[in-house]
Each structure stands twice: as C-alpha cells, then as structure tokens.
PDB file of C-alpha atoms and ligand atoms in Angstrom:
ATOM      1  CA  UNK A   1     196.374  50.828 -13.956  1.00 44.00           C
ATOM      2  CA  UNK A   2     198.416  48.624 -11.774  1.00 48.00           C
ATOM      3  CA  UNK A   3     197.464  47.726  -8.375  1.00 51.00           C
ATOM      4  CA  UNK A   4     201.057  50.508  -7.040  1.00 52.00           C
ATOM      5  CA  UNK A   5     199.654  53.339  -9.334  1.00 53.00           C
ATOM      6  CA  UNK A   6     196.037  52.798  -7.953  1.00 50.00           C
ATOM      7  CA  UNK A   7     197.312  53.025  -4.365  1.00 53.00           C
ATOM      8  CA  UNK A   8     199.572  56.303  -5.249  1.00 52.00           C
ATOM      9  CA  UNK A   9     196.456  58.157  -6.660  1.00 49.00           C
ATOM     10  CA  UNK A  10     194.253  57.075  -4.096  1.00 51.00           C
ATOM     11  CA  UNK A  11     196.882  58.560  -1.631  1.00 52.00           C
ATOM     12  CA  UNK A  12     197.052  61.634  -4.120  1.00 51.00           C
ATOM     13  CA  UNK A  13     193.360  62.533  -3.803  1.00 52.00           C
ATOM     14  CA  UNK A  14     192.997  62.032   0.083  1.00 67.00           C
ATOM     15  CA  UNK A  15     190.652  65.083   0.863  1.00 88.00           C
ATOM     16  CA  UNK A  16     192.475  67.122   3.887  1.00 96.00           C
ATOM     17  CA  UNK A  17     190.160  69.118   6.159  1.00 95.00           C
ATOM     18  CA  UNK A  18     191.748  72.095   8.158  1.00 98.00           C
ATOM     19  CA  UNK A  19     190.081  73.181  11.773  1.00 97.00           C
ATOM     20  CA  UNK A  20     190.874  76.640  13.143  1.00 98.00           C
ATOM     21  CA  UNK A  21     192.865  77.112  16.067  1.00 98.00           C
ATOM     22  CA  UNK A  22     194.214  78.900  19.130  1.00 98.00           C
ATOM     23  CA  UNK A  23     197.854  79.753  19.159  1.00 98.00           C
ATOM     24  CA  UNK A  24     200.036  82.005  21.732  1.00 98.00           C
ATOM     25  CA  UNK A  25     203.201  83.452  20.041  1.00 98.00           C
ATOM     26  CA  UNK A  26     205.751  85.830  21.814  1.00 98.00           C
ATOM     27  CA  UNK A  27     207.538  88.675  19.678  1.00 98.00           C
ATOM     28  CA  UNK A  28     211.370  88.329  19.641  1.00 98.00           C
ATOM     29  CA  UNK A  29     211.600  92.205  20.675  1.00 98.00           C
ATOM     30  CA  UNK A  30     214.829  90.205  23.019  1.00 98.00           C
ATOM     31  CA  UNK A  31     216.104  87.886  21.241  1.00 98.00           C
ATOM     32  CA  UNK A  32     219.940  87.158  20.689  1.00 97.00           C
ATOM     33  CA  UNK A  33     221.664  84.518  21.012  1.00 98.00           C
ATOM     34  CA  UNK A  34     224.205  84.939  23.951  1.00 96.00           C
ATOM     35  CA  UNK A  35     224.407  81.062  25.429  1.00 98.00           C
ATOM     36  CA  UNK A  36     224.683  78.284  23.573  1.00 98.00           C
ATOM     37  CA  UNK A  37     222.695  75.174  25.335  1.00 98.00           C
ATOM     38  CA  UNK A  38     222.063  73.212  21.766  1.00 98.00           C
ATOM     39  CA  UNK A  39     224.222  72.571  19.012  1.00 98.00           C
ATOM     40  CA  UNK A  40     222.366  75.033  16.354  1.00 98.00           C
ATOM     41  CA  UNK A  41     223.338  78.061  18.499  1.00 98.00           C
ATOM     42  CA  UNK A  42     226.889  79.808  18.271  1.00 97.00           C
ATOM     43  CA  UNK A  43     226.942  83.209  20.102  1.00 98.00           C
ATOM     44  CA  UNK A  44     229.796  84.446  17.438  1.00 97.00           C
ATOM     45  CA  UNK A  45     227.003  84.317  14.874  1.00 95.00           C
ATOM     46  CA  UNK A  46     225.368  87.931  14.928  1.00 95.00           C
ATOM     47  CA  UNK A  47     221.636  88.111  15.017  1.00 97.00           C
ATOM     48  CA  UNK A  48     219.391  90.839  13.221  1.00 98.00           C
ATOM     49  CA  UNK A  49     216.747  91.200  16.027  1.00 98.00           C
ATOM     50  CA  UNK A  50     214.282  93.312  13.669  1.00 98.00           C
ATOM     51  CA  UNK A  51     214.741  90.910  10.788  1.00 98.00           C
ATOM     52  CA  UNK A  52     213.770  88.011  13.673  1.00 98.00           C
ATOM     53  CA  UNK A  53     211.084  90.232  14.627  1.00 98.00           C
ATOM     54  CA  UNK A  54     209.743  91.049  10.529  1.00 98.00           C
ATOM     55  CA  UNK A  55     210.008  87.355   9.645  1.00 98.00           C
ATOM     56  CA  UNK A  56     207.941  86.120  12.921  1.00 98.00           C
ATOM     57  CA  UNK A  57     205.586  88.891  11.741  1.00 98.00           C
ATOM     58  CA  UNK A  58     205.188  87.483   8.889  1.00 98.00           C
ATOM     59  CA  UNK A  59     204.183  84.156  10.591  1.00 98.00           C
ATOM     60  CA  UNK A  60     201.623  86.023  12.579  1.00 98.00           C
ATOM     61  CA  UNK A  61     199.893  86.804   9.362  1.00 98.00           C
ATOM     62  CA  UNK A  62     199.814  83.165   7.604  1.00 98.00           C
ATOM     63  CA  UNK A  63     197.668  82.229  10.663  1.00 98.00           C
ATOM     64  CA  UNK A  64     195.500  84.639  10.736  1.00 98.00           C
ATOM     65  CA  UNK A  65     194.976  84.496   6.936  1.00 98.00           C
ATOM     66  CA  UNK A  66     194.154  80.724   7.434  1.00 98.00           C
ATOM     67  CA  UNK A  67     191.655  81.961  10.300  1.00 98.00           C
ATOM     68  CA  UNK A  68     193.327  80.987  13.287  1.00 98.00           C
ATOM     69  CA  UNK A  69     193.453  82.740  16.355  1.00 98.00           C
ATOM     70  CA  UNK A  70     196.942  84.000  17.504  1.00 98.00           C
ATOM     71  CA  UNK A  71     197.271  85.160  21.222  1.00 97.00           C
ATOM     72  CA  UNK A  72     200.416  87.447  21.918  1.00 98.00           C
ATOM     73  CA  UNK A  73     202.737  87.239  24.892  1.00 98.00           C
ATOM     74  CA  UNK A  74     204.533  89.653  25.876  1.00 97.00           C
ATOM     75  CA  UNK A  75     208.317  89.108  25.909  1.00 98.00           C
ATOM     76  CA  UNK A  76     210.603  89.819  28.933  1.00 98.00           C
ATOM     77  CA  UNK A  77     213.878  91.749  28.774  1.00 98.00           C
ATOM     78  CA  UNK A  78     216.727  89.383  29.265  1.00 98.00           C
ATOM     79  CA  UNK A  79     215.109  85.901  28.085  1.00 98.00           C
ATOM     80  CA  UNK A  80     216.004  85.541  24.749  1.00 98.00           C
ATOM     81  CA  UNK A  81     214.585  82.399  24.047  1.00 98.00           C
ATOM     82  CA  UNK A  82     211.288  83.416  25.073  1.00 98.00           C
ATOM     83  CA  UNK A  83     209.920  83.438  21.344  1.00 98.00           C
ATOM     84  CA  UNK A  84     210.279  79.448  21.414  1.00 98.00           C
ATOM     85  CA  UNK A  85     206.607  79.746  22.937  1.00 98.00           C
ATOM     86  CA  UNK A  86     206.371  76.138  22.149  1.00 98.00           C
ATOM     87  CA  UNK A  87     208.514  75.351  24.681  1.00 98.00           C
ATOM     88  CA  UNK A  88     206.455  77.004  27.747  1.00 98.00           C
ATOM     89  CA  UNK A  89     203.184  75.034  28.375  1.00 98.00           C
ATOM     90  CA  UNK A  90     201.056  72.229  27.310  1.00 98.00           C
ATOM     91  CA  UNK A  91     197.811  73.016  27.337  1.00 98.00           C
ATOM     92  CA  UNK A  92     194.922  70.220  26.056  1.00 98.00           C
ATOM     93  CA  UNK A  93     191.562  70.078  27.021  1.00 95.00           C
ATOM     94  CA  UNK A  94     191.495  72.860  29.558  1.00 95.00           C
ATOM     95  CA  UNK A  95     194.166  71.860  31.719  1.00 97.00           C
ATOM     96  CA  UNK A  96     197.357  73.907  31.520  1.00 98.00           C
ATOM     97  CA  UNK A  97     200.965  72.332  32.560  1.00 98.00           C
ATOM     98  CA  UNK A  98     203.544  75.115  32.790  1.00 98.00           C
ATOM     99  CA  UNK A  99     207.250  74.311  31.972  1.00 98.00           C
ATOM    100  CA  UNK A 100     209.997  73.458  33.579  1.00 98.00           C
ATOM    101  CA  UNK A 101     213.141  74.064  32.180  1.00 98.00           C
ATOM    102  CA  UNK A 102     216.440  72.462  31.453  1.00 98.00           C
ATOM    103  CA  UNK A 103     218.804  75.471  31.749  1.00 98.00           C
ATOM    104  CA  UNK A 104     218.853  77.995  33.997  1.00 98.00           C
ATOM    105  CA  UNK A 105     218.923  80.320  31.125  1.00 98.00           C
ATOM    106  CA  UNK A 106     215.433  79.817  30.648  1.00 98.00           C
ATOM    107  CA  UNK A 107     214.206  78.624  33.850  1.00 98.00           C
ATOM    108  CA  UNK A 108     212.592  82.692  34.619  1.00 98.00           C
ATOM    109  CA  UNK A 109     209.974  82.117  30.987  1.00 98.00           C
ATOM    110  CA  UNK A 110     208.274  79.265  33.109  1.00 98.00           C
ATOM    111  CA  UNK A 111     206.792  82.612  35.260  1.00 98.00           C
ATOM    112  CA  UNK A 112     205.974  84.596  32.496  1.00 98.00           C
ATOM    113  CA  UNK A 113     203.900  81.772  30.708  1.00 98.00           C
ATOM    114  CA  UNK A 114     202.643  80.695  33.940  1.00 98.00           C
ATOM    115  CA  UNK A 115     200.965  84.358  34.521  1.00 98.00           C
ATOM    116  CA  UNK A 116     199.884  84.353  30.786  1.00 97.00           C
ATOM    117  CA  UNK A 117     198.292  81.281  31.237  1.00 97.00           C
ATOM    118  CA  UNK A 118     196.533  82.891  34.612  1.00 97.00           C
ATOM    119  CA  UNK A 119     195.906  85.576  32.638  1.00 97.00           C
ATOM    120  CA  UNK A 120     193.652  83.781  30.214  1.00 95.00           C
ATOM    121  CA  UNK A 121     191.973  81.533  32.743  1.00 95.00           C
ATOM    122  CA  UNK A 122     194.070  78.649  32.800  1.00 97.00           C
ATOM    123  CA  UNK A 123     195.532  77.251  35.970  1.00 97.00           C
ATOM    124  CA  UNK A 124     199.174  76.583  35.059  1.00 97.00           C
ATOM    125  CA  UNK A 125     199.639  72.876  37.226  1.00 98.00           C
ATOM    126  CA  UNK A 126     204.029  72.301  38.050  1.00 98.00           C
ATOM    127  CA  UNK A 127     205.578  69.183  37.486  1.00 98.00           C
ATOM    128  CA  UNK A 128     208.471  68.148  39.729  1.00 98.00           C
ATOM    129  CA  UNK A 129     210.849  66.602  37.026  1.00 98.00           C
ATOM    130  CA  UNK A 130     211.507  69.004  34.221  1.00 98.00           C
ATOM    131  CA  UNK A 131     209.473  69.114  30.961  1.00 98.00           C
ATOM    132  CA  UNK A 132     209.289  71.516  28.051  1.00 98.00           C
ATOM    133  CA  UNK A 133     206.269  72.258  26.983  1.00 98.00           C
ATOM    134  CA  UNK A 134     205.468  71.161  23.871  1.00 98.00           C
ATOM    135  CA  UNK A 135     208.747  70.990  22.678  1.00 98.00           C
ATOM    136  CA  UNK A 136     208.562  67.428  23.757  1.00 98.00           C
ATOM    137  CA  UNK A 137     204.990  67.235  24.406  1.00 98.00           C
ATOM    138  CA  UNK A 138     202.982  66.722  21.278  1.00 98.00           C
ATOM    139  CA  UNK A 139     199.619  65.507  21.054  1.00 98.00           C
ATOM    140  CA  UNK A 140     198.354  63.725  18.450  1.00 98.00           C
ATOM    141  CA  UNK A 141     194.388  62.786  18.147  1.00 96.00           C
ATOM    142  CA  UNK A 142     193.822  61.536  22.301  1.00 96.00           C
ATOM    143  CA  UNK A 143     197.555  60.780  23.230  1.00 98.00           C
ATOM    144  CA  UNK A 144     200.260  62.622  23.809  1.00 98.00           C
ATOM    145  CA  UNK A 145     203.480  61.435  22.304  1.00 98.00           C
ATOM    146  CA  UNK A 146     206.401  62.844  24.464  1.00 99.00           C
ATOM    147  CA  UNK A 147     210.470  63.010  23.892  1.00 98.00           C
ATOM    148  CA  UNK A 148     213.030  62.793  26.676  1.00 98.00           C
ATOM    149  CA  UNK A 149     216.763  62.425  26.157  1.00 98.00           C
ATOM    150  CA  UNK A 150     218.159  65.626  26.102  1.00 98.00           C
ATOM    151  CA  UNK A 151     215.323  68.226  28.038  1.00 98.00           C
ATOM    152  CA  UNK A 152     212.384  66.546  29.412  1.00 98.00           C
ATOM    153  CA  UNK A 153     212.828  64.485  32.154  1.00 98.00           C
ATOM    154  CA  UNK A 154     211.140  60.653  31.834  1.00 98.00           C
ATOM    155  CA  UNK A 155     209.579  60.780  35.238  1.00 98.00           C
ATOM    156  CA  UNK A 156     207.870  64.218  33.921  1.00 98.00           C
ATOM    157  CA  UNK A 157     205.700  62.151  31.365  1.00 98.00           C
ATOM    158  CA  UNK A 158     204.189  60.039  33.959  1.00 98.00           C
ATOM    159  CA  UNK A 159     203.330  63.521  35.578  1.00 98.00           C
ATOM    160  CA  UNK A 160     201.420  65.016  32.382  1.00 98.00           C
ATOM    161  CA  UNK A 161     199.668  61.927  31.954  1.00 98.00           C
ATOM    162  CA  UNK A 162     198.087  62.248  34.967  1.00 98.00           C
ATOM    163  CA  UNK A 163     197.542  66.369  35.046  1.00 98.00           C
ATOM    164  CA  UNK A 164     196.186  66.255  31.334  1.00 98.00           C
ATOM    165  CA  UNK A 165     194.220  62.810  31.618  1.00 97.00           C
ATOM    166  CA  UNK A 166     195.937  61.694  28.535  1.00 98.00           C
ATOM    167  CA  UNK A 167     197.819  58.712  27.742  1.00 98.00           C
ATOM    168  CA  UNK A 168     201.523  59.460  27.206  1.00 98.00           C
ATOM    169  CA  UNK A 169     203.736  57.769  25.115  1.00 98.00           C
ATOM    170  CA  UNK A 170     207.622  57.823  25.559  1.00 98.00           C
ATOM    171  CA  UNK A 171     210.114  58.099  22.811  1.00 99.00           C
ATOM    172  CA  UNK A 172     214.017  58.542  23.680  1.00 98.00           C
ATOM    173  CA  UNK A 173     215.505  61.056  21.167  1.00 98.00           C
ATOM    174  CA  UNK A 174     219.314  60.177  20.638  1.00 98.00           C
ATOM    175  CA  UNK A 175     220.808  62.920  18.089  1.00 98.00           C
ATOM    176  CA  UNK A 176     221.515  65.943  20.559  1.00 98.00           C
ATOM    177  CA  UNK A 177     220.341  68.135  17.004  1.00 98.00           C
ATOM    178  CA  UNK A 178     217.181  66.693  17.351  1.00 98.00           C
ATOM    179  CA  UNK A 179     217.133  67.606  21.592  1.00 98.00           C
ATOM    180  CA  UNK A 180     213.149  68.206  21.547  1.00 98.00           C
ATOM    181  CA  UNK A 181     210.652  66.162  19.469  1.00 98.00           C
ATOM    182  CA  UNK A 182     209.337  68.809  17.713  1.00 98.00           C
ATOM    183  CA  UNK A 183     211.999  69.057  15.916  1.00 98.00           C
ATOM    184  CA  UNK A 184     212.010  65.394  15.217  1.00 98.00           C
ATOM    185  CA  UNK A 185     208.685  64.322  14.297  1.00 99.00           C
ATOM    186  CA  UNK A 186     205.590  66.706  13.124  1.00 98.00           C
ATOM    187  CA  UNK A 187     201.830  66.263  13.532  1.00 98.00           C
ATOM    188  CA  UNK A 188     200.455  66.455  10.602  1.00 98.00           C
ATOM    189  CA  UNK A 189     196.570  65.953  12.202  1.00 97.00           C
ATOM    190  CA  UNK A 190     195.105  63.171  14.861  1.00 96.00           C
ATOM    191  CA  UNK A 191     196.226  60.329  12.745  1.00 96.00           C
ATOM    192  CA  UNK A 192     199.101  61.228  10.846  1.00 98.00           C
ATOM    193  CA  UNK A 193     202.824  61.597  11.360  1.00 98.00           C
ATOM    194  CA  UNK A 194     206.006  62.839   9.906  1.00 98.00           C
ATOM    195  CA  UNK A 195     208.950  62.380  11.496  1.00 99.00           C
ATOM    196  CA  UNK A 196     213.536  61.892  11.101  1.00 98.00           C
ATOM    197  CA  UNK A 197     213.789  57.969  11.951  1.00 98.00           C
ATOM    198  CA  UNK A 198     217.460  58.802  12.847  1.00 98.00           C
ATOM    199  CA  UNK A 199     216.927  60.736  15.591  1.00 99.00           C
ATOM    200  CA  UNK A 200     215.131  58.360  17.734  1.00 99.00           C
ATOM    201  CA  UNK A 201     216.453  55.008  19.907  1.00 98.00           C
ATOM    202  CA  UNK A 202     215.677  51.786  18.132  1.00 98.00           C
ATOM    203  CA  UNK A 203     212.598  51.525  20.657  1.00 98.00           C
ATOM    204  CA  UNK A 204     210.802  54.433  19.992  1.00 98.00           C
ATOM    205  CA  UNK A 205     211.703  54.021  16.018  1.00 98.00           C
ATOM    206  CA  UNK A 206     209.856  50.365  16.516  1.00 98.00           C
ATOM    207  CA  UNK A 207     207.067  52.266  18.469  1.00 98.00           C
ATOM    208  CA  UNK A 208     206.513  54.881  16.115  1.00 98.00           C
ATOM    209  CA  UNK A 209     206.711  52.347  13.397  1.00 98.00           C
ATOM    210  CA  UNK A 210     203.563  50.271  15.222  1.00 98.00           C
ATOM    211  CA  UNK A 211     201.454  53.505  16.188  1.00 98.00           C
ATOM    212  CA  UNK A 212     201.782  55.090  12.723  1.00 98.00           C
ATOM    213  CA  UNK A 213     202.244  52.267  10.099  1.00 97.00           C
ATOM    214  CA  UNK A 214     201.577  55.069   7.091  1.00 96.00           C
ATOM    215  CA  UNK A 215     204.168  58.115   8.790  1.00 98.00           C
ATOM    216  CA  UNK A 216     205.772  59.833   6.621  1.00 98.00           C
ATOM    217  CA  UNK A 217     209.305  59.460   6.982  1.00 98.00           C
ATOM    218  CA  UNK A 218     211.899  62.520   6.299  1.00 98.00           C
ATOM    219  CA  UNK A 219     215.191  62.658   4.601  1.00 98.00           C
ATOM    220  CA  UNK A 220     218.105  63.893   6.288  1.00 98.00           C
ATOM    221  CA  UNK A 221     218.580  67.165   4.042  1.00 98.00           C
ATOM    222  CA  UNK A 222     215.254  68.076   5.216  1.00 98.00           C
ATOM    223  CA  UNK A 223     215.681  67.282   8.821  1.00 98.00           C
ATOM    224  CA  UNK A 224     218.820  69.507   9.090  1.00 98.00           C
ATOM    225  CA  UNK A 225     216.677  72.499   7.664  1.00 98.00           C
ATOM    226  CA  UNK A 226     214.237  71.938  11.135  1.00 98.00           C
ATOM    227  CA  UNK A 227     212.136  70.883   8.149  1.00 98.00           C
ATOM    228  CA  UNK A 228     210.287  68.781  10.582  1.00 98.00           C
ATOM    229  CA  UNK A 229     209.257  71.851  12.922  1.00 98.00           C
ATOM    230  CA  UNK A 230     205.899  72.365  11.325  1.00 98.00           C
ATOM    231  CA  UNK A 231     202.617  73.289  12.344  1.00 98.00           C
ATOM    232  CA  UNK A 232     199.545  71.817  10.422  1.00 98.00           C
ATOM    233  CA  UNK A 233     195.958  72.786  10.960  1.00 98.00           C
ATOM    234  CA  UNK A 234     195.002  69.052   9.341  1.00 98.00           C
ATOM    235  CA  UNK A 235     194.971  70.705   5.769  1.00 98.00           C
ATOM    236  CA  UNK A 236     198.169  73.583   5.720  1.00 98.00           C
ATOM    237  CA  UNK A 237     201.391  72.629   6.936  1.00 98.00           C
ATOM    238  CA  UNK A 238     203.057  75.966   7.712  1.00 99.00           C
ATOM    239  CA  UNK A 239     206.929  74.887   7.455  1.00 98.00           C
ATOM    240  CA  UNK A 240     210.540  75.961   7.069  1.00 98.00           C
ATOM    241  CA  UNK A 241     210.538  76.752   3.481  1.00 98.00           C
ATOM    242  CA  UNK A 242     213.752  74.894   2.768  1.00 98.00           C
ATOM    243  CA  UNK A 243     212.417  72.208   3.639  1.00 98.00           C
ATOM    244  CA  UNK A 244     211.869  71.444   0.023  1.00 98.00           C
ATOM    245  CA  UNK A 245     211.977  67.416   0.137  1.00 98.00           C
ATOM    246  CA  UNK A 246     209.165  67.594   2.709  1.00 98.00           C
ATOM    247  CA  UNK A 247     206.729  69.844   1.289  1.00 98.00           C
ATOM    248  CA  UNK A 248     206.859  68.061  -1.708  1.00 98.00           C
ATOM    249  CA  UNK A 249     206.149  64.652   0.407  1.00 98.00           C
ATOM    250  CA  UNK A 250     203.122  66.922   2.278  1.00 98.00           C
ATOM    251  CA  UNK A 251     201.546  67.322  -1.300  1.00 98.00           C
ATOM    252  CA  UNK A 252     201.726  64.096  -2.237  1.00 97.00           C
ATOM    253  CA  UNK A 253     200.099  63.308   0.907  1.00 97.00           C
ATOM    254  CA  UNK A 254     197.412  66.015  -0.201  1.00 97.00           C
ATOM    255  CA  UNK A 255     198.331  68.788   2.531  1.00 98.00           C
ATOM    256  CA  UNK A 256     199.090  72.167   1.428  1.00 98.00           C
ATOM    257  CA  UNK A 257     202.544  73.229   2.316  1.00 98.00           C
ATOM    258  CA  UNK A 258     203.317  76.786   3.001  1.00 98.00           C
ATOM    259  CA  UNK A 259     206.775  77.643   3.836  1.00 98.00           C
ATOM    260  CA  UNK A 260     207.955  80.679   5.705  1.00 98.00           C
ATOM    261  CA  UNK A 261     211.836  82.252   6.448  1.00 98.00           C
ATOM    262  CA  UNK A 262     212.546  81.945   9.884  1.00 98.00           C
ATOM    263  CA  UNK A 263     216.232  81.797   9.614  1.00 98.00           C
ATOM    264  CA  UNK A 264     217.057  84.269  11.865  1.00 98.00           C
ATOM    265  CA  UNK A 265     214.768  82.425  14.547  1.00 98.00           C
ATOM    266  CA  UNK A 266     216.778  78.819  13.283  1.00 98.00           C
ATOM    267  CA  UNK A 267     220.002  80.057  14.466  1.00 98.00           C
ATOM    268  CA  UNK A 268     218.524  79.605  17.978  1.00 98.00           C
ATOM    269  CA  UNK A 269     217.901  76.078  16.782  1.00 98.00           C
ATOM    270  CA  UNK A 270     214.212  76.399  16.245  1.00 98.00           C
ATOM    271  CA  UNK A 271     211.627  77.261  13.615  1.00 98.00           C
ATOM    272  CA  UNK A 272     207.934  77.286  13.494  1.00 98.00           C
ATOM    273  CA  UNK A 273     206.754  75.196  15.745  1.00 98.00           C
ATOM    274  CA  UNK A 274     209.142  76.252  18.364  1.00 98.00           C
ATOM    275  CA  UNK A 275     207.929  79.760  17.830  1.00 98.00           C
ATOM    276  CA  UNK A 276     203.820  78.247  18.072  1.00 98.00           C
ATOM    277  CA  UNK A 277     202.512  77.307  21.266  1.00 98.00           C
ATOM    278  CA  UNK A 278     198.821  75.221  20.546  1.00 98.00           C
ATOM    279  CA  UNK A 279     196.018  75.749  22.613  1.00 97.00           C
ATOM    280  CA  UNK A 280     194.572  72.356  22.166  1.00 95.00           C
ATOM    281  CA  UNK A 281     190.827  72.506  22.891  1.00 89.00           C
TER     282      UNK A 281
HETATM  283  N1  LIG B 301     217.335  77.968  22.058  1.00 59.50           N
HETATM  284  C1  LIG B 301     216.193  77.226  22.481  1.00 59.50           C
HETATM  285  C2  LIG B 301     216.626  76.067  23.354  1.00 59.50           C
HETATM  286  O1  LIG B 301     217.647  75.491  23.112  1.00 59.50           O
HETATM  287  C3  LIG B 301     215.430  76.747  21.281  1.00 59.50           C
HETATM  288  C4  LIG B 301     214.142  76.085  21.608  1.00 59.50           C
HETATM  289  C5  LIG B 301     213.424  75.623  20.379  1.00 59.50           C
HETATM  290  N2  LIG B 301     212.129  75.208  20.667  1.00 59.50           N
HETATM  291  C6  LIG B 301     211.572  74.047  20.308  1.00 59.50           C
HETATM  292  N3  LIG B 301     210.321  73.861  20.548  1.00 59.50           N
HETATM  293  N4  LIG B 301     212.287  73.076  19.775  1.00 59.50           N
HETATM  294  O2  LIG B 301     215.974  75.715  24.297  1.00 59.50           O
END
C-alpha cells in the first residue's frame, strides 16, 4: 500500500459517533412565498403548502427515528417564513439570543420565538444590531463561527459573544445565494467542517482554511442544491438529497448521509437546516 492509499483508508474507517439532540421546528401550515428578499424566491412560482407541510413531516420523523428530540412551534398566520426556525434564536449553553431580523417581512417571528423560548424556560436576551439566528450563527465544538454580509449585522457578533460567553468568529459571505452561512458551510460535529469556498471573502476563505485544515470542501453543483444546509448529529448528516456530490464526500468521510425532499421548502431559498433550529446544550 502506498503511503496516499494508507491515508484514504485510514480516513475511510474514521469511527463517527452520533449524540442525541434538541431541535424546535415550526410546521409550514403558512407558508407561501409572496416577497422575494433572496434570490431563490420568485413569488410567480406557485407553492403546494400541503406538499411543504408532508415533506417537513417527513423530516420530523428522520429525527425522531435517530432519537432526537423535536420541539414544535406553532406557526403564525401571515409569516410565511416562519418554518426557517433556524433563523429565530441561538440558543447554546442555556442562554437564549432571540433574532433580529433583516426585513420587515419577518421582523413579527422574532416575538413568536421569543415567547416560545419563554415558554420553555429560556430568557430570550435582544441584540441591538440585527442577527439571524442561526442562520449565521453556527457553533462548532466551543466557538461560534458567524456570517455577516447580507443579514447579520457585524457589530451583532460582538453582541453574541458576550450574551453566549463564546468566542465568535467572523466570516464575510460575498455570493448574495449564499446570504446566511448555513447555507454556506455545514457542521458536520465540534471539529469538522464542510463548506462552498466561493461564497466567502478571501479573509474568511484564509480563516476557514487555518481553523479547519481537513474541511471538506463542496463543489458548486452541490452548493446550488442548498446541499450545504445540513444538519449532522456527529454520525447522520440529514441533507438535501440532491446533493449527490456531497453525500458521497460525507461517506467517504465515514458519516451517514440521509437525504430528504424539501423542494417545496427550497423555493423559499432554504432546506434543512433552515427548517432546524438546535438547542445546543
Ligand atoms: N426566505 C427566508 C429568508 O430569506 C429563507 C431563510 C432560510 N433560512 C436559513 N437558515 N438560511 O430569510
């Protein structure tokens, strides 16, 4: 065996190990899309609401099967975009930062996740400058890597590093597809990475590049799919399942892809994760 085909099937038979977790997920019992505020959306396209509602459904169920728990929100009339649950909180560790949107289009979900959050004993802490949740707020092991360029403001990072107690680390997105990071770069578990090098400035790409040496890098058929909006439990990557290229990658880097149709939820411009808020303990 040469020394390249030793490394390969040492990579190959990395052991994975999955940990169960908390999710909140909202129905999309309201969801349309009537604005447009990134380029995925186009309010000519008609959207099935009950096959948006049967395919997040079927989400639901791949995380309970796995074991995780799945909290359900309940959805307000007249904010579509409320099933991108993602997008209305970070919570890590006990502490609870509510959103604060972009658009006034969504600006009334920051209230419904704030009395969720109330609801289930969190204290939901405001930031001045906007953020969005974890659409741009991902953690990742003890830091939390956050994306501004398009929703969350800068001067918000500096905020959620000091609510959450975490270190932050700023990346610039520059491809207005890719307007959060989630739908730019994955977790995979508290090492390990996946993310579209085009989407980012050349700082963050030389950041990301010095933080996670061994990331696995995406190709651009799979990045257009939201192939990168994923949510792993350290062992299953639940993913868009065109995302073909990727999953394939995700095996070889001995995680278990399972891919799920959300493409009623995609022409929103968002997938899984977007749809998966993570109550980080
Ligand atoms: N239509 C929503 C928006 O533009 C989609 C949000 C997707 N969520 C996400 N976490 N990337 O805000």
């Amino acid at each position: 065996m040469t020394i390249s085909e030793f490394e390969v099937a040492a990579t190959t038979q990395r052991s994975r190990v999955p940990s169960l977790r908390r999710y909140a997920m909202t129905p999309p019992r309201h969801f349309t899309v009537e604005y447009a505020i990134n380029p995925w959306m186009d309010t000519s396209t008609p959207v099935d609401t009950d096959a948006a509602v049967s395919q997040w459904e079927q989400l639901l169920d791949v995380y309970r099967s796995l074991g995780h728990t799945v909290d359900i929100v309940e959805p307000v009339e007249g904010l579509p975009d409320m099933v991108y649950a993602a997008n209305g909180a970070l919570i890590v560790g006990g502490r609870a930062v509510v959103a604060r949107f972009a658009f006034p289009q969504r600006a009334g979900e920051a209230d419904a996740y704030a009395r969720w959050m109330s609801a289930h004993g969190f204290t939901p802490q405001e930031t001045v400058h906007t953020n969005e949740g974890q659409g741009d707020l991902l953690v990742v092991g003890s830091t939390v890597l956050a994306g501004h360029g398009f929703r969350t403001d800068p001067r918000a990072h500096t905020e959620v590093a000091q609510l959450v107690g975490m270190p932050v680390v700023s990346l610039e997105l520059v491809d207005p597809r890719f307007y959060h990071l989630d739908t730019a770069l994955a977790v995979l578990d508290d090492a390990t990475i996946a993310y579209y090098p085009p989407a980012f400035s050349d700082d963050a790409r030389a950041r990301l590049q010095e933080l996670f040496p061994d990331a696995i890098e995406v190709a651009t058929a799979d990045a257009y799919v939201l192939g990168l909006n994923v949510v792993s439990d350290g062992l299953h990557v639940v993913m868009p399942a065109a995302a073909t290229g990727f999953a394939r990658q995700l095996a070889d880097a001995g995680f278990e892809p399972i891919g799920v149709d959300l493409s009623e939820l995609f022409k929103g411009g968002g997938s899984v994760k977007c749809c998966t808020l993570e109550v980080y303990r």
